[in-house]
PDB file of C-alpha atoms and ligand atoms in Angstrom:
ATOM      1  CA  UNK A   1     -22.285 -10.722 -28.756  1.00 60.00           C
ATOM      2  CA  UNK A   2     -23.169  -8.624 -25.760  1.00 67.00           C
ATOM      3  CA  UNK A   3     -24.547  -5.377 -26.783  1.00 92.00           C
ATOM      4  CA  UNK A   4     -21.851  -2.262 -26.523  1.00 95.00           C
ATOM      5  CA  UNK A   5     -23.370  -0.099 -24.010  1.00 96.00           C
ATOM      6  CA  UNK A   6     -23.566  -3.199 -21.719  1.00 95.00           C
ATOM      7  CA  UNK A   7     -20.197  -4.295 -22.701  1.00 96.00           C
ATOM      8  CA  UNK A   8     -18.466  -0.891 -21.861  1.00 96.00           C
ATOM      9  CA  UNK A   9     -20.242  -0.591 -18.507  1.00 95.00           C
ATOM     10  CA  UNK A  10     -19.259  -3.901 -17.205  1.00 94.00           C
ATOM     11  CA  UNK A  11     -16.061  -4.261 -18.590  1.00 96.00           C
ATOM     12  CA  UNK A  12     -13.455  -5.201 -16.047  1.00 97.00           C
ATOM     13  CA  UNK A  13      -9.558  -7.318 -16.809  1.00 98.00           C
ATOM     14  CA  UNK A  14      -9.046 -10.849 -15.779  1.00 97.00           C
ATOM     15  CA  UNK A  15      -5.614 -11.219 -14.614  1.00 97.00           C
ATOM     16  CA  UNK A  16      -3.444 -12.502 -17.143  1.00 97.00           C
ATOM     17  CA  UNK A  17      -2.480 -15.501 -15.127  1.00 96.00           C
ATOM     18  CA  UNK A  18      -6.382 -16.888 -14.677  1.00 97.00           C
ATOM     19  CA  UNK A  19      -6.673 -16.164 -19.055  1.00 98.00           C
ATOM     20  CA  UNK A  20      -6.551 -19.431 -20.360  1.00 98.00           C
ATOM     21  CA  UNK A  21      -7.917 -21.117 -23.670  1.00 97.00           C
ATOM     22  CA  UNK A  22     -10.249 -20.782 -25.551  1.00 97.00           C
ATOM     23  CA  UNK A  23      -8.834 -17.819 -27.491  1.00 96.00           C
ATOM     24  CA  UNK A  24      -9.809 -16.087 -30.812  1.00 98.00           C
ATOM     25  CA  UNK A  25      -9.656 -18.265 -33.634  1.00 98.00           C
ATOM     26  CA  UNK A  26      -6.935 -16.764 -36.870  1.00 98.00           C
ATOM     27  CA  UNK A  27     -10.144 -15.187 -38.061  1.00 98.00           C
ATOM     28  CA  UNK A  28     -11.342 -13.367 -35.127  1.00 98.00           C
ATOM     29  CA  UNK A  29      -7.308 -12.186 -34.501  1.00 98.00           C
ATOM     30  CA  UNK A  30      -7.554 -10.674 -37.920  1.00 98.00           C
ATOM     31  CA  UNK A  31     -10.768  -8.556 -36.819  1.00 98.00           C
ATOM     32  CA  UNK A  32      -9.118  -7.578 -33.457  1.00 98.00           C
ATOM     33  CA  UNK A  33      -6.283  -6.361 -35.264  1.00 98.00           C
ATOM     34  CA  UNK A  34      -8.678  -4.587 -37.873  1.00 98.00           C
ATOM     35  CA  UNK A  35     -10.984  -2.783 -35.007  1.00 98.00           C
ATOM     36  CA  UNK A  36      -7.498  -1.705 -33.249  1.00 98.00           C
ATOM     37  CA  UNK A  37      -6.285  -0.043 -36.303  1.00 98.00           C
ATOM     38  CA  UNK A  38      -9.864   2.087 -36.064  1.00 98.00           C
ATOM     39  CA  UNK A  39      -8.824   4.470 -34.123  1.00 98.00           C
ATOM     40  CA  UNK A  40      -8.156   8.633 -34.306  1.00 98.00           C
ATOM     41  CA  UNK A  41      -5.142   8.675 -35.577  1.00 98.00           C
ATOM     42  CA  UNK A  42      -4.162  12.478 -36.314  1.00 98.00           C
ATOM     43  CA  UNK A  43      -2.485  12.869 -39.514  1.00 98.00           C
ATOM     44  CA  UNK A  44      -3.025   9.170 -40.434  1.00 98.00           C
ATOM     45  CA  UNK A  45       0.108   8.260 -39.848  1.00 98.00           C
ATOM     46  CA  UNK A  46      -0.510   4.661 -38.585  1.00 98.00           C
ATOM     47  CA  UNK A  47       2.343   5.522 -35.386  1.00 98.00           C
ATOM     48  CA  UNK A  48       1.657   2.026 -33.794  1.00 98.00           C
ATOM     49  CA  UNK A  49       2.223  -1.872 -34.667  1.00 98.00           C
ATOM     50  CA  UNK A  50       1.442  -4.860 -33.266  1.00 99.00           C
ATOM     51  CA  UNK A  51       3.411  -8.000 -32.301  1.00 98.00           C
ATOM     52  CA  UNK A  52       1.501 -11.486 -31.912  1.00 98.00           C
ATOM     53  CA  UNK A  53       2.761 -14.140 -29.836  1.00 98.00           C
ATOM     54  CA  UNK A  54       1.256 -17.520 -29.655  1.00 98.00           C
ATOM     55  CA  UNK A  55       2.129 -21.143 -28.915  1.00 97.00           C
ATOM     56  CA  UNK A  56       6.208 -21.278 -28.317  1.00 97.00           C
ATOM     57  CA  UNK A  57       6.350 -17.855 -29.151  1.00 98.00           C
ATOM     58  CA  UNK A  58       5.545 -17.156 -26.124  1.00 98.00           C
ATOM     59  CA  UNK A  59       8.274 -18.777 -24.298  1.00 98.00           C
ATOM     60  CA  UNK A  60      11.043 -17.735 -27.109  1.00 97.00           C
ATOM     61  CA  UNK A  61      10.173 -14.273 -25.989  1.00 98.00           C
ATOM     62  CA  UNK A  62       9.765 -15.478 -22.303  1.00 98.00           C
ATOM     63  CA  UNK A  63      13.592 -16.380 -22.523  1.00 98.00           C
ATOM     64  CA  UNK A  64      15.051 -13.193 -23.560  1.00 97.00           C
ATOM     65  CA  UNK A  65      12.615 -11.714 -20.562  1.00 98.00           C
ATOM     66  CA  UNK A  66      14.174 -13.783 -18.602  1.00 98.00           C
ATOM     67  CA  UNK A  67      17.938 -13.228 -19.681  1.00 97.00           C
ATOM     68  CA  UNK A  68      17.294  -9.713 -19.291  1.00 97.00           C
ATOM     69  CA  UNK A  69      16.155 -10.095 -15.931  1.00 98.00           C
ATOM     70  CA  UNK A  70      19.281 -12.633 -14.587  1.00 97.00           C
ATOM     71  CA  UNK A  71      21.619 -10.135 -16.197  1.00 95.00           C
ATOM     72  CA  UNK A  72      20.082  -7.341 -13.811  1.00 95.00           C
ATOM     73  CA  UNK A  73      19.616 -10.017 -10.729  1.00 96.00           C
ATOM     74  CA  UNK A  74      22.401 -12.198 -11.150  1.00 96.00           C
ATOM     75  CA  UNK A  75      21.387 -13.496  -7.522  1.00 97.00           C
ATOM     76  CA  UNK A  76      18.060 -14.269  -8.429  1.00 96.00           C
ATOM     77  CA  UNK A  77      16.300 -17.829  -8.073  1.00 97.00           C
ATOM     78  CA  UNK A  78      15.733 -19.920 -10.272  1.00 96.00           C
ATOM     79  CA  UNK A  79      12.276 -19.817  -9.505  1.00 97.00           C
ATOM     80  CA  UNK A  80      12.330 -16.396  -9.790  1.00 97.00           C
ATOM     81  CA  UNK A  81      13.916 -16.103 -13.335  1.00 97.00           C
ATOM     82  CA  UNK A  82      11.216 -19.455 -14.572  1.00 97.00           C
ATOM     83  CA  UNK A  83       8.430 -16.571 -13.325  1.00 97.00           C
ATOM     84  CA  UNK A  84      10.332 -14.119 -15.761  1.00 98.00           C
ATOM     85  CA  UNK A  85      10.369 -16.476 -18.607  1.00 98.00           C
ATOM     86  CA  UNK A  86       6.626 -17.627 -18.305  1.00 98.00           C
ATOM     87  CA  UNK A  87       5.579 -13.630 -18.678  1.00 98.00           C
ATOM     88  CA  UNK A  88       3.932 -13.812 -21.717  1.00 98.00           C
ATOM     89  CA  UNK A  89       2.851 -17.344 -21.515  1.00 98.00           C
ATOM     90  CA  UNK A  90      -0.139 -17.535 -18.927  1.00 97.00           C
ATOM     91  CA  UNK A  91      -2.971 -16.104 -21.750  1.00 98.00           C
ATOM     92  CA  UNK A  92      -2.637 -18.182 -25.116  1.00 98.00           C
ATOM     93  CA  UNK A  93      -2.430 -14.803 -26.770  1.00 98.00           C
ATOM     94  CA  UNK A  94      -0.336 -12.172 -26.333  1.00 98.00           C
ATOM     95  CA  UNK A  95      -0.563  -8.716 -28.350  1.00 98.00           C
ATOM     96  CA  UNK A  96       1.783  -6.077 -27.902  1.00 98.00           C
ATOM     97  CA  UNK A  97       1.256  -2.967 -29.128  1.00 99.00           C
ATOM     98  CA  UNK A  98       4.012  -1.090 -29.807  1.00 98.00           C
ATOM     99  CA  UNK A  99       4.490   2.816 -30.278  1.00 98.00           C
ATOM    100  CA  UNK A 100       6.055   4.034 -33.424  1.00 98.00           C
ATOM    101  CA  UNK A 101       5.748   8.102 -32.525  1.00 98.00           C
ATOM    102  CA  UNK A 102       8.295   9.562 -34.066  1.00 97.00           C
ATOM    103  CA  UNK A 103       8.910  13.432 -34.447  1.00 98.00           C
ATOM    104  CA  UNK A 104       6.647  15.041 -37.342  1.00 98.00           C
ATOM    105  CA  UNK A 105       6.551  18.255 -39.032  1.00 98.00           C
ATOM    106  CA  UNK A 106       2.504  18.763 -37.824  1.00 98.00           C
ATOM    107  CA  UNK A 107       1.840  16.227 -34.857  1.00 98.00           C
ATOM    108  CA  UNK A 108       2.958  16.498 -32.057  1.00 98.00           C
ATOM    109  CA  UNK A 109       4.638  12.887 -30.960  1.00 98.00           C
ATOM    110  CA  UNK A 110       2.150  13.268 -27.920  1.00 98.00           C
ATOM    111  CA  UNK A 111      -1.020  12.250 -30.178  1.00 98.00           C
ATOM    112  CA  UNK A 112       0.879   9.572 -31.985  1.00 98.00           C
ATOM    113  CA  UNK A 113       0.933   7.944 -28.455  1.00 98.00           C
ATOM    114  CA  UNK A 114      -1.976   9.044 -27.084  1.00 98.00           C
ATOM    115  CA  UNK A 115      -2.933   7.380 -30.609  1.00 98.00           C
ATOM    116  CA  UNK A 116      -1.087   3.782 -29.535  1.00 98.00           C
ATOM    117  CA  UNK A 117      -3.094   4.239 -26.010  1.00 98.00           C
ATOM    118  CA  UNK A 118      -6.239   4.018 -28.255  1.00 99.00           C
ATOM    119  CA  UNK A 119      -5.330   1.045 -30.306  1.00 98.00           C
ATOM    120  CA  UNK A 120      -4.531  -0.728 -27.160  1.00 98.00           C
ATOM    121  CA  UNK A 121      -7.648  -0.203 -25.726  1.00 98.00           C
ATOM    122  CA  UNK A 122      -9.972  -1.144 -28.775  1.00 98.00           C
ATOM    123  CA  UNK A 123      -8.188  -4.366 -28.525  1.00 98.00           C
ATOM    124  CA  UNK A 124      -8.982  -4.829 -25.747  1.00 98.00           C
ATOM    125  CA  UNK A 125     -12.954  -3.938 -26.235  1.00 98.00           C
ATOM    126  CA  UNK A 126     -12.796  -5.982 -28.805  1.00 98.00           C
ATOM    127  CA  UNK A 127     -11.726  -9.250 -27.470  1.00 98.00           C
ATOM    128  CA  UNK A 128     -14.526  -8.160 -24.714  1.00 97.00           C
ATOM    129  CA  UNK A 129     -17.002  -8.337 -27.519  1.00 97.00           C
ATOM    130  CA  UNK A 130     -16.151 -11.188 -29.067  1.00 97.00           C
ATOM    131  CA  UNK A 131     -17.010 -13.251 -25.186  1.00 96.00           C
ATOM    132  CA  UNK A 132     -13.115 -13.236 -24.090  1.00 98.00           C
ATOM    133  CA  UNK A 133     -11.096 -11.241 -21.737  1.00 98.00           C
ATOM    134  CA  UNK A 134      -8.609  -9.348 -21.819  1.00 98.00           C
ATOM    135  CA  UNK A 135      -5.499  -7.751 -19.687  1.00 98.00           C
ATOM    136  CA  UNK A 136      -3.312  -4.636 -20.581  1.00 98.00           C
ATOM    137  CA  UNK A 137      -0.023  -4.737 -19.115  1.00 98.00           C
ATOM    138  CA  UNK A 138       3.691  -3.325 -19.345  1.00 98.00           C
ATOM    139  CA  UNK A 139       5.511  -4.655 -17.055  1.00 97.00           C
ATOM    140  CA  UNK A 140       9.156  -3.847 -15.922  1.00 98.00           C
ATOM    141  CA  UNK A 141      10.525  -5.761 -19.496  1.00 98.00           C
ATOM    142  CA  UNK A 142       8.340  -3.266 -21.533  1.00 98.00           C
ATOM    143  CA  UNK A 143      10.695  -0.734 -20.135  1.00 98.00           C
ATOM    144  CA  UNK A 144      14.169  -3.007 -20.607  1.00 97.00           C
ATOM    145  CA  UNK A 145      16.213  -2.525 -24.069  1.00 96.00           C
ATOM    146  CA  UNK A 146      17.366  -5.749 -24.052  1.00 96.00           C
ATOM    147  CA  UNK A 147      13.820  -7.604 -24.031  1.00 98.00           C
ATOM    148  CA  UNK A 148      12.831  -4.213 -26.386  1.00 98.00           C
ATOM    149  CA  UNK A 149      15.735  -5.262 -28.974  1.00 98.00           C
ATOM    150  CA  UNK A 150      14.964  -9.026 -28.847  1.00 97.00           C
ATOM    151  CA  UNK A 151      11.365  -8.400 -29.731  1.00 98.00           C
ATOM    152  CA  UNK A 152      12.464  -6.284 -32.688  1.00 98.00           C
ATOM    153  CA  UNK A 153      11.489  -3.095 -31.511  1.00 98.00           C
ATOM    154  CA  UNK A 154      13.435  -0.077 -33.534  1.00 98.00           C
ATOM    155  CA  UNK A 155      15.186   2.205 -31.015  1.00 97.00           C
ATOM    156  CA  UNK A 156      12.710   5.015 -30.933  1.00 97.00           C
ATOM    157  CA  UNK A 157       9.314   2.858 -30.643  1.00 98.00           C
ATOM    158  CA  UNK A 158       8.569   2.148 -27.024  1.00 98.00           C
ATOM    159  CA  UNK A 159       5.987  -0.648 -25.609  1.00 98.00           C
ATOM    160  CA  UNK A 160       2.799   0.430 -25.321  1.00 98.00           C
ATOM    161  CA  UNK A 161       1.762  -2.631 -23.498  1.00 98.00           C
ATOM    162  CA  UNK A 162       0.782  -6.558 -24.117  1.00 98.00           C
ATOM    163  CA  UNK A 163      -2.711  -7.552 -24.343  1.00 98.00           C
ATOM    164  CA  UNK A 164      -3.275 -10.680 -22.852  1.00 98.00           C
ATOM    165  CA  UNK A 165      -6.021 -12.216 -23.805  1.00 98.00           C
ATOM    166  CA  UNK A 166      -8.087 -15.243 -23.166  1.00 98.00           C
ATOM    167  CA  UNK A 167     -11.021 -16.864 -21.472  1.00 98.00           C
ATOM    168  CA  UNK A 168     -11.511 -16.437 -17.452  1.00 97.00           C
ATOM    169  CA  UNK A 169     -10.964 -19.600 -15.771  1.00 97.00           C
ATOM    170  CA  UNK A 170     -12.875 -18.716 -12.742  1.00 95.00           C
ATOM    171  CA  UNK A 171     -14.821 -15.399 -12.070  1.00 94.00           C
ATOM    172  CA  UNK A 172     -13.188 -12.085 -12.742  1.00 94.00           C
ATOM    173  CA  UNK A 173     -13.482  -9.244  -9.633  1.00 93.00           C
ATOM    174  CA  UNK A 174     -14.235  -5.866 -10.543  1.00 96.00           C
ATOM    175  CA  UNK A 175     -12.243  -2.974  -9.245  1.00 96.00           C
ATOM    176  CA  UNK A 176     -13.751   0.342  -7.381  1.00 96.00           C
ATOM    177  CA  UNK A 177     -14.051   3.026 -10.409  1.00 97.00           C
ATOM    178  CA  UNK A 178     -13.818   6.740  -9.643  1.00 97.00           C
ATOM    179  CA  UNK A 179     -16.620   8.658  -8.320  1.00 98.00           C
ATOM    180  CA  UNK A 180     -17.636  11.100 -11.287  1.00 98.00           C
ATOM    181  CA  UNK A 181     -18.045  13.995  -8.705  1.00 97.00           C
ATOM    182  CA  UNK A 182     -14.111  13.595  -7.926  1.00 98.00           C
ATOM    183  CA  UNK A 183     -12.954  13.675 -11.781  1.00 98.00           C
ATOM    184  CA  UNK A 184     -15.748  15.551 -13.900  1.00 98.00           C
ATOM    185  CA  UNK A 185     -16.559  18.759 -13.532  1.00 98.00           C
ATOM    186  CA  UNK A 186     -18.673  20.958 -16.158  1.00 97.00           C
ATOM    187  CA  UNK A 187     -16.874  24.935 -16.758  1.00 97.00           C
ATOM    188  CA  UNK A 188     -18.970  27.528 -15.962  1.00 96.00           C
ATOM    189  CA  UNK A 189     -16.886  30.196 -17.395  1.00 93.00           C
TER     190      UNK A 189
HETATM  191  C1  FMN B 201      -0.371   1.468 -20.038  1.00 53.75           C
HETATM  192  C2  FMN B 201      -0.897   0.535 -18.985  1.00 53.75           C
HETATM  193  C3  FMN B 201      -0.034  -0.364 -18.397  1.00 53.75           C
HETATM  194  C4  FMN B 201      -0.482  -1.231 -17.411  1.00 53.75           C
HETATM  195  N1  FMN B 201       0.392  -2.107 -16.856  1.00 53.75           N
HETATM  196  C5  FMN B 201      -0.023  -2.919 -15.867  1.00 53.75           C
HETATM  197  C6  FMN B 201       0.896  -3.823 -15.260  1.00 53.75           C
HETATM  198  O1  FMN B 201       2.069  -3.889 -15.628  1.00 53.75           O
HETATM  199  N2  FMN B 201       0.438  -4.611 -14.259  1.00 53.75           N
HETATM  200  C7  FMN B 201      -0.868  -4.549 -13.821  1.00 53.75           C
HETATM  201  O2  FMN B 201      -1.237  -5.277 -12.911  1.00 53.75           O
HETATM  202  N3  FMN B 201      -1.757  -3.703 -14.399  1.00 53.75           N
HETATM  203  C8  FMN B 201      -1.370  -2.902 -15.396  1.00 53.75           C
HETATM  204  N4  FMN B 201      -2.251  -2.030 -15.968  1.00 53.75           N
HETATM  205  C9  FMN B 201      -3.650  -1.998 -15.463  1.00 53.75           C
HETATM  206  C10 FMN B 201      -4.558  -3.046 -16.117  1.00 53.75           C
HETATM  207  O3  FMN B 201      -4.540  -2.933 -17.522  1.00 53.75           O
HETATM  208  C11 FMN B 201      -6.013  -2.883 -15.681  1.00 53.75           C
HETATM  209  O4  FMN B 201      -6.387  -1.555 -15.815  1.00 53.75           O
HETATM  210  C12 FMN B 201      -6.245  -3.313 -14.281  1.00 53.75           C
HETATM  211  O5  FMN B 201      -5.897  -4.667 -14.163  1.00 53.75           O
HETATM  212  C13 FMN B 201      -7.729  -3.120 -13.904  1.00 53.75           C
HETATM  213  O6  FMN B 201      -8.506  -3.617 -14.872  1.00 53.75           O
HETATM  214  P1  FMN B 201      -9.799  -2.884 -15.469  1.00 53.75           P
HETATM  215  O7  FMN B 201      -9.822  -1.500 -14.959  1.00 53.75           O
HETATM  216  O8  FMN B 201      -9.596  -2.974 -16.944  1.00 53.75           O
HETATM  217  O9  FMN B 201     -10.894  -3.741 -14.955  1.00 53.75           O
HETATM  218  C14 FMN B 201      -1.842  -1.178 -16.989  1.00 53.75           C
HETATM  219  C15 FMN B 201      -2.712  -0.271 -17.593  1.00 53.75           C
HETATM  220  C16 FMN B 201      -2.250   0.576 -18.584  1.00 53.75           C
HETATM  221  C17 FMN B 201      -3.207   1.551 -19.209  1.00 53.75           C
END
Protein backbone atom coordinates (compact mmCIF):
# COMPACT_ATOMS: atom_id res chain seq x y z
CA UNK A 1 0.00 0.00 0.00
CA UNK A 2 1.60 3.25 -1.02
CA UNK A 3 2.05 5.46 1.88
CA UNK A 4 -0.78 8.46 2.14
CA UNK A 5 1.22 11.48 1.78
CA UNK A 6 2.67 9.93 -1.44
CA UNK A 7 -0.64 8.70 -2.48
CA UNK A 8 -2.41 12.18 -2.17
CA UNK A 9 0.40 13.99 -3.99
CA UNK A 10 0.42 11.84 -6.99
CA UNK A 11 -2.97 11.04 -7.29
CA UNK A 12 -4.33 11.65 -10.75
CA UNK A 13 -7.90 9.69 -12.65
CA UNK A 14 -7.50 7.18 -15.36
CA UNK A 15 -10.19 7.65 -17.77
CA UNK A 16 -12.93 5.42 -17.22
CA UNK A 17 -12.67 3.89 -20.62
CA UNK A 18 -8.71 2.67 -20.15
CA UNK A 19 -10.13 1.10 -16.24
CA UNK A 20 -10.25 -2.37 -16.83
CA UNK A 21 -9.95 -5.56 -14.50
CA UNK A 22 -8.53 -6.35 -11.97
CA UNK A 23 -10.95 -4.67 -9.55
CA UNK A 24 -11.49 -4.88 -5.73
CA UNK A 25 -12.35 -8.16 -4.61
CA UNK A 26 -16.23 -8.30 -2.37
CA UNK A 27 -13.93 -7.72 0.55
CA UNK A 28 -12.02 -4.77 -0.43
CA UNK A 29 -15.68 -3.18 -1.89
CA UNK A 30 -16.90 -3.59 1.62
CA UNK A 31 -13.83 -1.41 3.00
CA UNK A 32 -14.28 1.21 0.19
CA UNK A 33 -17.71 1.55 1.12
CA UNK A 34 -16.70 1.63 4.94
CA UNK A 35 -13.79 4.47 4.43
CA UNK A 36 -16.52 6.50 2.23
CA UNK A 37 -18.97 6.50 4.98
CA UNK A 38 -15.89 8.23 7.18
CA UNK A 39 -16.48 11.33 6.40
CA UNK A 40 -17.74 14.88 8.29
CA UNK A 41 -20.99 14.48 8.16
CA UNK A 42 -22.69 17.46 10.20
CA UNK A 43 -25.45 16.31 12.27
CA UNK A 44 -24.76 12.62 11.42
CA UNK A 45 -27.31 12.32 9.33
CA UNK A 46 -25.78 9.80 6.83
CA UNK A 47 -27.38 12.31 3.63
CA UNK A 48 -25.68 10.04 0.96
CA UNK A 49 -25.97 6.27 -0.44
CA UNK A 50 -24.32 4.33 -2.69
CA UNK A 51 -25.35 2.21 -5.71
CA UNK A 52 -22.96 -0.73 -6.97
CA UNK A 53 -23.00 -1.92 -10.36
CA UNK A 54 -21.07 -4.85 -11.56
CA UNK A 55 -21.10 -7.56 -14.22
CA UNK A 56 -24.63 -7.12 -16.31
CA UNK A 57 -25.54 -4.56 -14.06
CA UNK A 58 -23.81 -2.50 -15.81
CA UNK A 59 -25.43 -2.83 -19.07
CA UNK A 60 -29.15 -3.15 -17.41
CA UNK A 61 -28.43 0.35 -16.29
CA UNK A 62 -26.55 1.11 -19.63
CA UNK A 63 -30.03 0.46 -21.35
CA UNK A 64 -32.20 2.80 -19.56
CA UNK A 65 -29.08 5.42 -20.28
CA UNK A 66 -29.52 4.70 -23.42
CA UNK A 67 -33.46 4.88 -23.74
CA UNK A 68 -33.21 8.07 -22.11
CA UNK A 69 -30.90 9.34 -24.51
CA UNK A 70 -32.94 8.01 -27.98
CA UNK A 71 -36.02 9.52 -26.40
CA UNK A 72 -34.14 13.03 -26.36
CA UNK A 73 -32.22 12.21 -29.90
CA UNK A 74 -34.63 10.29 -31.68
CA UNK A 75 -32.21 10.91 -34.78
CA UNK A 76 -29.36 9.58 -33.16
CA UNK A 77 -27.11 6.57 -34.48
CA UNK A 78 -27.09 3.63 -33.54
CA UNK A 79 -23.64 3.88 -32.77
CA UNK A 80 -24.27 6.70 -30.92
CA UNK A 81 -27.05 5.29 -28.59
CA UNK A 82 -24.54 1.61 -28.20
CA UNK A 83 -21.93 4.55 -26.73
CA UNK A 84 -24.90 5.58 -24.35
CA UNK A 85 -25.63 2.13 -23.25
CA UNK A 86 -21.91 1.04 -22.62
CA UNK A 87 -21.64 4.25 -20.00
CA UNK A 88 -21.20 2.48 -17.06
CA UNK A 89 -19.63 -0.55 -18.50
CA UNK A 90 -15.91 0.39 -19.50
CA UNK A 91 -14.52 0.04 -15.50
CA UNK A 92 -15.75 -3.41 -13.97
CA UNK A 93 -17.02 -1.29 -11.12
CA UNK A 94 -19.16 1.33 -11.00
CA UNK A 95 -20.16 3.31 -7.66
CA UNK A 96 -22.53 5.96 -7.64
CA UNK A 97 -22.93 8.01 -4.97
CA UNK A 98 -25.97 9.47 -4.59
CA UNK A 99 -27.13 12.65 -2.52
CA UNK A 100 -29.88 12.24 -0.05
CA UNK A 101 -29.85 16.18 1.32
CA UNK A 102 -32.95 16.84 2.26
CA UNK A 103 -34.20 20.04 4.19
CA UNK A 104 -33.39 19.85 8.11
CA UNK A 105 -34.36 21.79 11.03
CA UNK A 106 -30.26 22.57 11.87
CA UNK A 107 -28.22 21.81 8.56
CA UNK A 108 -28.28 23.51 6.05
CA UNK A 109 -28.93 21.03 2.81
CA UNK A 110 -25.59 22.72 1.54
CA UNK A 111 -23.34 20.51 4.05
CA UNK A 112 -25.37 17.42 3.46
CA UNK A 113 -23.91 17.77 -0.13
CA UNK A 114 -20.89 19.22 0.43
CA UNK A 115 -21.05 15.96 2.78
CA UNK A 116 -21.86 13.50 -0.51
CA UNK A 117 -18.80 15.52 -2.30
CA UNK A 118 -16.68 14.02 0.56
CA UNK A 119 -17.84 10.48 0.40
CA UNK A 120 -17.19 10.56 -3.24
CA UNK A 121 -13.88 11.53 -2.92
CA UNK A 122 -12.70 9.05 -0.08
CA UNK A 123 -13.80 6.50 -2.51
CA UNK A 124 -12.00 7.43 -4.62
CA UNK A 125 -8.64 7.71 -2.29
CA UNK A 126 -9.43 4.68 -1.31
CA UNK A 127 -9.48 2.58 -4.34
CA UNK A 128 -6.05 4.72 -4.92
CA UNK A 129 -4.76 3.01 -1.85
CA UNK A 130 -5.70 -0.17 -2.32
CA UNK A 131 -3.22 -0.08 -6.05
CA UNK A 132 -6.42 0.72 -8.40
CA UNK A 133 -7.71 3.75 -10.06
CA UNK A 134 -10.30 5.50 -10.04
CA UNK A 135 -12.62 8.14 -12.14
CA UNK A 136 -15.39 10.53 -10.77
CA UNK A 137 -17.88 11.38 -13.23
CA UNK A 138 -21.59 12.72 -13.79
CA UNK A 139 -22.25 12.82 -16.94
CA UNK A 140 -25.32 14.31 -18.83
CA UNK A 141 -27.60 10.96 -17.46
CA UNK A 142 -26.67 11.97 -13.81
CA UNK A 143 -28.69 15.01 -14.60
CA UNK A 144 -31.75 13.03 -16.65
CA UNK A 145 -34.95 11.85 -14.47
CA UNK A 146 -35.55 9.14 -16.47
CA UNK A 147 -32.02 7.32 -16.03
CA UNK A 148 -32.43 9.03 -12.16
CA UNK A 149 -35.90 7.01 -11.73
CA UNK A 150 -34.61 3.77 -13.35
CA UNK A 151 -31.70 3.65 -10.97
CA UNK A 152 -34.08 4.08 -8.04
CA UNK A 153 -33.20 7.36 -7.06
CA UNK A 154 -36.15 9.09 -4.76
CA UNK A 155 -37.17 12.43 -6.32
CA UNK A 156 -35.26 14.74 -4.08
CA UNK A 157 -31.72 12.81 -4.05
CA UNK A 158 -29.63 13.94 -6.97
CA UNK A 159 -26.34 12.06 -8.44
CA UNK A 160 -23.45 12.94 -6.93
CA UNK A 161 -21.41 11.13 -9.45
CA UNK A 162 -20.17 7.36 -10.47
CA UNK A 163 -16.90 6.17 -9.44
CA UNK A 164 -15.40 4.17 -11.90
CA UNK A 165 -13.00 2.19 -10.84
CA UNK A 166 -10.44 -0.24 -12.01
CA UNK A 167 -6.89 -0.98 -13.01
CA UNK A 168 -5.05 1.35 -15.79
CA UNK A 169 -4.50 -0.51 -18.84
CA UNK A 170 -1.77 1.64 -20.08
CA UNK A 171 -0.20 4.72 -18.27
CA UNK A 172 -2.41 7.36 -16.77
CA UNK A 173 -1.42 11.34 -17.74
CA UNK A 174 -1.53 13.76 -15.11
CA UNK A 175 -3.30 17.04 -15.50
CA UNK A 176 -1.70 20.74 -14.80
CA UNK A 177 -2.89 21.54 -11.01
CA UNK A 178 -3.35 25.15 -9.91
CA UNK A 179 -0.56 27.29 -8.96
CA UNK A 180 -1.04 27.86 -5.06
CA UNK A 181 -0.14 31.62 -5.55
CA UNK A 182 -3.43 31.91 -7.86
CA UNK A 183 -5.89 30.14 -5.22
CA UNK A 184 -4.35 30.53 -1.58
CA UNK A 185 -3.92 33.44 -0.02
CA UNK A 186 -3.22 33.91 3.92
CA UNK A 187 -5.66 37.16 5.62
CA UNK A 188 -3.80 39.67 7.04
CA UNK A 189 -6.61 41.40 8.66
C1 LIG B 1 -18.77 16.26 -9.39
C2 LIG B 1 -17.77 15.95 -10.47
C3 LIG B 1 -18.23 15.52 -11.69
C4 LIG B 1 -17.34 15.23 -12.72
N1 LIG B 1 -17.82 14.80 -13.91
C5 LIG B 1 -16.97 14.56 -14.92
C6 LIG B 1 -17.47 14.14 -16.19
O1 LIG B 1 -18.67 13.97 -16.38
N2 LIG B 1 -16.57 13.93 -17.18
C7 LIG B 1 -15.22 14.12 -17.00
O2 LIG B 1 -14.45 13.92 -17.93
N3 LIG B 1 -14.73 14.51 -15.79
C8 LIG B 1 -15.56 14.73 -14.77
N4 LIG B 1 -15.07 15.14 -13.56
C9 LIG B 1 -13.60 15.33 -13.41
C10 LIG B 1 -12.86 14.04 -13.05
O3 LIG B 1 -13.40 13.44 -11.90
C11 LIG B 1 -11.38 14.31 -12.76
O4 LIG B 1 -11.27 15.37 -11.88
C12 LIG B 1 -10.60 14.62 -13.99
O5 LIG B 1 -10.69 13.53 -14.86
C13 LIG B 1 -9.12 14.88 -13.62
O6 LIG B 1 -8.69 13.92 -12.80
P1 LIG B 1 -7.81 14.18 -11.48
O7 LIG B 1 -7.80 15.63 -11.21
O8 LIG B 1 -8.52 13.38 -10.44
O9 LIG B 1 -6.50 13.62 -11.88
C14 LIG B 1 -15.94 15.40 -12.50
C15 LIG B 1 -15.48 15.83 -11.26
C16 LIG B 1 -16.38 16.10 -10.25
C17 LIG B 1 -15.86 16.57 -8.92
Amino acid sequence: MPDAIELLSTRSSCKAVALTAPDPSAAEIEKLLTIACRVPDHGKLAPWRFILFEGEARLAAGAAIAAAFRAKYPDAQAEQVAFEGRRLAHAPLVIAVVSRAAPHVKIPEWEQVLSAGAAAMNLVLAAHAFGYSANWITGWYAYDRGVLDALGLEPHERMAGFIHIGTPSGPVQDRPRPALNDIATRFTG
